[in-house]
Amino acid sequence: MTTQHTELQYLPLDLKKELLPQHVAVIMDGNGRWAKRQGLPRIMGHKAGVDAIKDLLHCCKDWGIKALTAYAFSTENWKRPQEEVEFLMTLFQRVLRQELREMVEENVQIQFVGNLQALPKALQEEISRSMAETKDNCSIRFTVATNYGGRQEILQACRAIAQKVQEGLLKPEEISEQVFEAHLYTAGIADPDLLIRTSGEMRLSNFLLWQMAYGEIYITDTLWPDFDRKEFHRALSAYQQRERRFGKI
């Protein structure tokens, strides 16, 4: 997790600590376009993207934000060129192996959500090891959505609940929002207060469809590898100007 800290190591004075989001989610879009602009292959954009998420994780920890969720690989990303997919799987595995010790030392709890059984066996093993070794850490919860799709998540929750009803373990009238949430990949993780999407795209792209019911969304044209603490500062400033009513007046 070692990376050069940019400016703004401490919470900027214009941000109110009591109005900070407790949970920030990010759709890290634009790695490929960033690489193209630099005249580099797409894989170099993904490497640069890893540095950006590492610094954002440090920043959240420095500024007192307790949870960060990153959309690392969607269920649709399997349709990308095989070479790129294989590179990403290897990159995830290598980063986990290299950064685990520092995450333990910095008290970071890492979790992975998604259909993890479909990932390469070696990556599954690294994921299991990283979650086991950081499960008691509490400075910040870092959730990585890998082979994740919001529709898939909702469908598998419905199937699991239907199975319990069929087996007589649950009555239909007992199905509440709380019961449903307990069957999602993100069970036990609070919903995001703020979702940041880079590269200017204005869609959720099948990410946290249930969880983002009342979350605030911030869109920036900045490509993900260029998203730094100054950009995060802008996102938080915009968030603190909003009035969250959760459907109320």
Short mmCIF file of C-alpha atoms in Angstrom, two decimals:
data_model
loop_
_atom_site.label_atom_id
_atom_site.label_comp_id
_atom_site.label_asym_id
_atom_site.label_seq_id
_atom_site.Cartn_x
_atom_site.Cartn_y
_atom_site.Cartn_z
CA MET A 1 0.00 0.00 0.00
CA THR A 2 3.04 2.25 0.00
CA THR A 3 2.51 5.24 -2.28
CA GLN A 4 3.63 8.85 -2.37
CA HIS A 5 1.27 11.05 -0.40
CA THR A 6 0.22 14.05 -2.41
CA GLU A 7 -0.74 17.37 -0.83
CA LEU A 8 -3.61 17.55 1.66
CA GLN A 9 -2.44 14.82 4.01
CA TYR A 10 -4.70 16.22 6.73
CA LEU A 11 -8.38 17.06 6.47
CA PRO A 12 -8.75 20.42 4.65
CA LEU A 13 -9.98 23.18 6.94
CA ASP A 14 -13.00 23.95 4.76
CA LEU A 15 -14.41 20.44 5.23
CA LYS A 16 -16.57 19.77 8.29
CA LYS A 17 -15.60 16.54 10.00
CA GLU A 18 -19.17 15.93 11.20
CA LEU A 19 -20.47 16.14 7.61
CA LEU A 20 -18.00 13.70 6.08
CA PRO A 21 -19.46 10.59 4.45
CA GLN A 22 -18.80 7.52 6.55
CA HIS A 23 -18.70 5.28 3.49
CA VAL A 24 -17.41 6.28 0.04
CA ALA A 25 -17.76 4.06 -3.04
CA VAL A 26 -15.89 4.59 -6.30
CA ILE A 27 -16.38 3.48 -9.90
CA MET A 28 -12.81 3.69 -11.14
CA ASP A 29 -13.44 4.51 -14.80
CA GLY A 30 -11.01 5.76 -17.43
CA ASN A 31 -7.85 3.66 -17.05
CA GLY A 32 -7.83 2.67 -20.71
CA ARG A 33 -8.48 6.19 -21.97
CA TRP A 34 -5.77 7.56 -19.69
CA ALA A 35 -3.26 5.08 -21.12
CA LYS A 36 -4.30 5.93 -24.70
CA ARG A 37 -3.75 9.63 -24.05
CA GLN A 38 -0.27 8.81 -22.74
CA GLY A 39 0.47 6.67 -25.80
CA LEU A 40 0.66 3.57 -23.57
CA PRO A 41 -1.00 0.14 -23.69
CA ARG A 42 -4.22 -0.25 -21.68
CA ILE A 43 -2.53 -2.40 -19.05
CA MET A 44 -0.39 0.57 -18.02
CA GLY A 45 -3.60 2.44 -17.26
CA HIS A 46 -4.65 -0.33 -14.88
CA LYS A 47 -1.27 -0.16 -13.12
CA ALA A 48 -1.70 3.60 -12.69
CA GLY A 49 -5.23 2.97 -11.43
CA VAL A 50 -3.86 0.78 -8.63
CA ASP A 51 -1.71 3.68 -7.43
CA ALA A 52 -4.77 5.95 -7.42
CA ILE A 53 -6.88 3.60 -5.27
CA LYS A 54 -3.96 3.07 -2.87
CA ASP A 55 -3.64 6.81 -2.35
CA LEU A 56 -7.41 7.22 -1.95
CA LEU A 57 -7.41 4.50 0.71
CA HIS A 58 -4.61 6.34 2.55
CA CYS A 59 -6.55 9.58 2.17
CA CYS A 60 -9.78 8.15 3.61
CA LYS A 61 -7.78 6.81 6.56
CA ASP A 62 -6.01 10.16 7.06
CA TRP A 63 -9.24 12.15 6.90
CA GLY A 64 -11.34 9.89 9.14
CA ILE A 65 -13.60 8.21 6.57
CA LYS A 66 -14.33 4.74 7.89
CA ALA A 67 -15.20 2.75 4.75
CA LEU A 68 -14.16 2.70 1.09
CA THR A 69 -15.61 0.41 -1.58
CA ALA A 70 -14.01 0.09 -5.02
CA TYR A 71 -15.55 -1.41 -8.16
CA ALA A 72 -12.55 -3.38 -9.37
CA PHE A 73 -14.00 -5.89 -11.84
CA SER A 74 -17.60 -6.27 -13.00
CA THR A 75 -19.38 -9.36 -14.26
CA GLU A 76 -19.40 -7.67 -17.67
CA ASN A 77 -15.62 -7.15 -17.70
CA TRP A 78 -15.09 -10.79 -18.70
CA LYS A 79 -16.09 -9.65 -22.22
CA ARG A 80 -12.90 -7.61 -22.54
CA PRO A 81 -9.94 -9.01 -24.53
CA GLN A 82 -8.59 -12.17 -22.91
CA GLU A 83 -5.10 -10.70 -22.56
CA GLU A 84 -6.45 -7.75 -20.58
CA VAL A 85 -8.60 -9.95 -18.32
CA GLU A 86 -5.66 -12.26 -17.58
CA PHE A 87 -3.48 -9.26 -16.80
CA LEU A 88 -6.07 -7.89 -14.38
CA MET A 89 -6.39 -11.21 -12.55
CA THR A 90 -2.61 -11.41 -12.19
CA LEU A 91 -2.44 -7.76 -11.13
CA PHE A 92 -5.04 -8.28 -8.39
CA GLN A 93 -3.15 -11.29 -7.10
CA ARG A 94 0.24 -9.56 -7.13
CA VAL A 95 -1.03 -6.38 -5.45
CA LEU A 96 -2.71 -8.38 -2.69
CA ARG A 97 0.45 -10.35 -2.02
CA GLN A 98 2.67 -7.25 -2.02
CA GLU A 99 0.42 -4.97 0.03
CA LEU A 100 -1.00 -7.36 2.64
CA ARG A 101 1.71 -6.79 5.24
CA GLU A 102 1.26 -3.02 5.15
CA MET A 103 -2.53 -3.32 5.33
CA VAL A 104 -2.10 -5.41 8.47
CA GLU A 105 0.32 -2.85 9.95
CA GLU A 106 -2.00 0.05 9.11
CA ASN A 107 -5.02 -1.71 10.62
CA VAL A 108 -6.94 -1.90 7.31
CA GLN A 109 -9.68 -4.51 7.05
CA ILE A 110 -10.05 -5.77 3.48
CA GLN A 111 -13.12 -7.56 2.16
CA PHE A 112 -14.08 -8.83 -1.27
CA VAL A 113 -17.65 -9.03 -2.55
CA GLY A 114 -18.98 -10.63 -5.71
CA ASN A 115 -19.07 -14.10 -7.24
CA LEU A 116 -15.59 -14.96 -6.03
CA GLN A 117 -15.90 -18.67 -6.89
CA ALA A 118 -15.57 -17.84 -10.59
CA LEU A 119 -12.15 -16.21 -10.12
CA PRO A 120 -8.86 -18.06 -10.76
CA LYS A 121 -7.98 -20.43 -7.92
CA ALA A 122 -4.72 -18.67 -7.08
CA LEU A 123 -6.51 -15.33 -6.77
CA GLN A 124 -9.20 -16.90 -4.58
CA GLU A 125 -6.48 -18.12 -2.24
CA GLU A 126 -4.90 -14.67 -1.99
CA ILE A 127 -8.33 -13.15 -1.33
CA SER A 128 -9.07 -15.66 1.45
CA ARG A 129 -5.69 -15.07 3.05
CA SER A 130 -6.00 -11.27 2.94
CA MET A 131 -9.49 -11.29 4.45
CA ALA A 132 -8.48 -13.75 7.18
CA GLU A 133 -5.37 -11.79 8.18
CA THR A 134 -7.16 -8.42 8.33
CA LYS A 135 -10.56 -9.46 9.70
CA ASP A 136 -9.94 -7.90 13.13
CA ASN A 137 -8.52 -4.62 11.80
CA CYS A 138 -10.66 -1.56 12.39
CA SER A 139 -9.07 1.69 11.15
CA ILE A 140 -10.92 1.50 7.81
CA ARG A 141 -12.95 -1.13 5.97
CA PHE A 142 -11.78 -1.51 2.37
CA THR A 143 -14.23 -3.47 0.24
CA VAL A 144 -13.23 -4.59 -3.24
CA ALA A 145 -16.08 -5.55 -5.61
CA THR A 146 -14.60 -8.24 -7.87
CA ASN A 147 -16.63 -10.21 -10.42
CA TYR A 148 -19.49 -8.16 -9.03
CA GLY A 149 -22.80 -7.27 -10.64
CA GLY A 150 -25.71 -5.58 -8.88
CA ARG A 151 -28.39 -7.53 -10.75
CA GLN A 152 -26.56 -10.80 -10.11
CA GLU A 153 -26.33 -9.90 -6.42
CA ILE A 154 -30.06 -9.25 -6.17
CA LEU A 155 -30.92 -12.45 -8.05
CA GLN A 156 -28.75 -14.65 -5.84
CA ALA A 157 -30.30 -13.05 -2.74
CA CYS A 158 -33.79 -13.79 -4.08
CA ARG A 159 -32.84 -17.39 -4.78
CA ALA A 160 -31.37 -17.85 -1.31
CA ILE A 161 -34.48 -16.42 0.34
CA ALA A 162 -36.79 -18.49 -1.89
CA GLN A 163 -34.86 -21.61 -0.89
CA LYS A 164 -35.40 -20.82 2.79
CA VAL A 165 -39.12 -20.25 2.20
CA GLN A 166 -39.34 -23.56 0.31
CA GLU A 167 -37.61 -25.36 3.19
CA GLY A 168 -39.96 -23.80 5.73
CA LEU A 169 -37.20 -21.80 7.40
CA LEU A 170 -38.75 -18.44 6.51
CA LYS A 171 -42.30 -17.21 5.97
CA PRO A 172 -43.02 -14.82 3.06
CA GLU A 173 -44.40 -12.21 5.45
CA GLU A 174 -41.10 -12.31 7.36
CA ILE A 175 -39.15 -11.05 4.35
CA SER A 176 -38.15 -7.49 5.22
CA GLU A 177 -35.52 -5.10 3.92
CA GLN A 178 -33.26 -6.27 6.74
CA VAL A 179 -33.74 -9.93 5.79
CA PHE A 180 -33.08 -9.16 2.14
CA GLU A 181 -29.93 -7.16 2.92
CA ALA A 182 -28.61 -10.05 5.02
CA HIS A 183 -28.52 -12.16 1.83
CA LEU A 184 -26.61 -9.63 -0.29
CA TYR A 185 -22.86 -9.87 -0.91
CA THR A 186 -22.55 -6.69 1.17
CA ALA A 187 -24.30 -8.08 4.26
CA GLY A 188 -23.00 -6.28 7.33
CA ILE A 189 -21.58 -3.35 5.33
CA ALA A 190 -23.38 0.00 5.65
CA ASP A 191 -24.73 1.55 2.45
CA PRO A 192 -22.47 4.15 0.79
CA ASP A 193 -23.17 7.79 1.57
CA LEU A 194 -21.31 8.95 -1.53
CA LEU A 195 -20.56 7.29 -4.86
CA ILE A 196 -17.85 8.86 -7.02
CA ARG A 197 -17.60 8.02 -10.71
CA THR A 198 -14.69 9.23 -12.78
CA SER A 199 -14.33 9.86 -16.56
CA GLY A 200 -17.66 11.66 -16.88
CA GLU A 201 -19.93 8.66 -17.45
CA MET A 202 -23.35 9.17 -15.83
CA ARG A 203 -24.54 5.68 -14.98
CA LEU A 204 -24.22 3.11 -12.18
CA SER A 205 -22.98 0.35 -14.51
CA ASN A 206 -24.63 -2.40 -12.44
CA PHE A 207 -22.89 -1.32 -9.22
CA LEU A 208 -24.57 -1.39 -5.80
CA LEU A 209 -28.07 -1.09 -7.27
CA TRP A 210 -29.84 -1.84 -3.97
CA GLN A 211 -27.32 -0.09 -1.73
CA MET A 212 -27.35 3.21 -3.63
CA ALA A 213 -31.08 3.86 -3.15
CA TYR A 214 -30.35 7.06 -1.20
CA GLY A 215 -26.63 7.55 -1.76
CA GLU A 216 -25.34 10.78 -3.24
CA ILE A 217 -23.61 10.55 -6.64
CA TYR A 218 -20.70 12.71 -7.76
CA ILE A 219 -19.48 12.63 -11.38
CA THR A 220 -16.13 14.03 -12.50
CA ASP A 221 -14.59 14.16 -15.97
CA THR A 222 -11.21 13.31 -14.45
CA LEU A 223 -9.90 9.92 -15.55
CA TRP A 224 -9.31 7.51 -12.69
CA PRO A 225 -5.47 7.49 -12.66
CA ASP A 226 -5.56 11.30 -12.33
CA PHE A 227 -8.04 11.24 -9.42
CA ASP A 228 -5.97 12.56 -6.50
CA ARG A 229 -6.60 14.17 -3.13
CA LYS A 230 -7.42 17.52 -4.67
CA GLU A 231 -10.12 15.84 -6.76
CA PHE A 232 -11.38 13.96 -3.70
CA HIS A 233 -11.46 17.26 -1.81
CA ARG A 234 -13.70 18.70 -4.55
CA ALA A 235 -16.01 15.67 -4.35
CA LEU A 236 -16.34 15.98 -0.57
CA SER A 237 -16.93 19.73 -0.81
CA ALA A 238 -19.79 19.11 -3.24
CA TYR A 239 -21.18 16.37 -0.98
CA GLN A 240 -21.20 18.68 2.04
CA GLN A 241 -23.28 21.24 0.13
CA ARG A 242 -26.12 18.77 -0.37
CA GLU A 243 -29.08 18.23 1.90
CA ARG A 244 -29.80 14.54 2.36
CA ARG A 245 -33.52 14.04 3.04
CA PHE A 246 -33.91 10.29 2.38
CA GLY A 247 -37.31 10.88 0.79
CA LYS A 248 -38.52 13.21 3.55
CA ILE A 249 -39.29 16.92 3.30
#
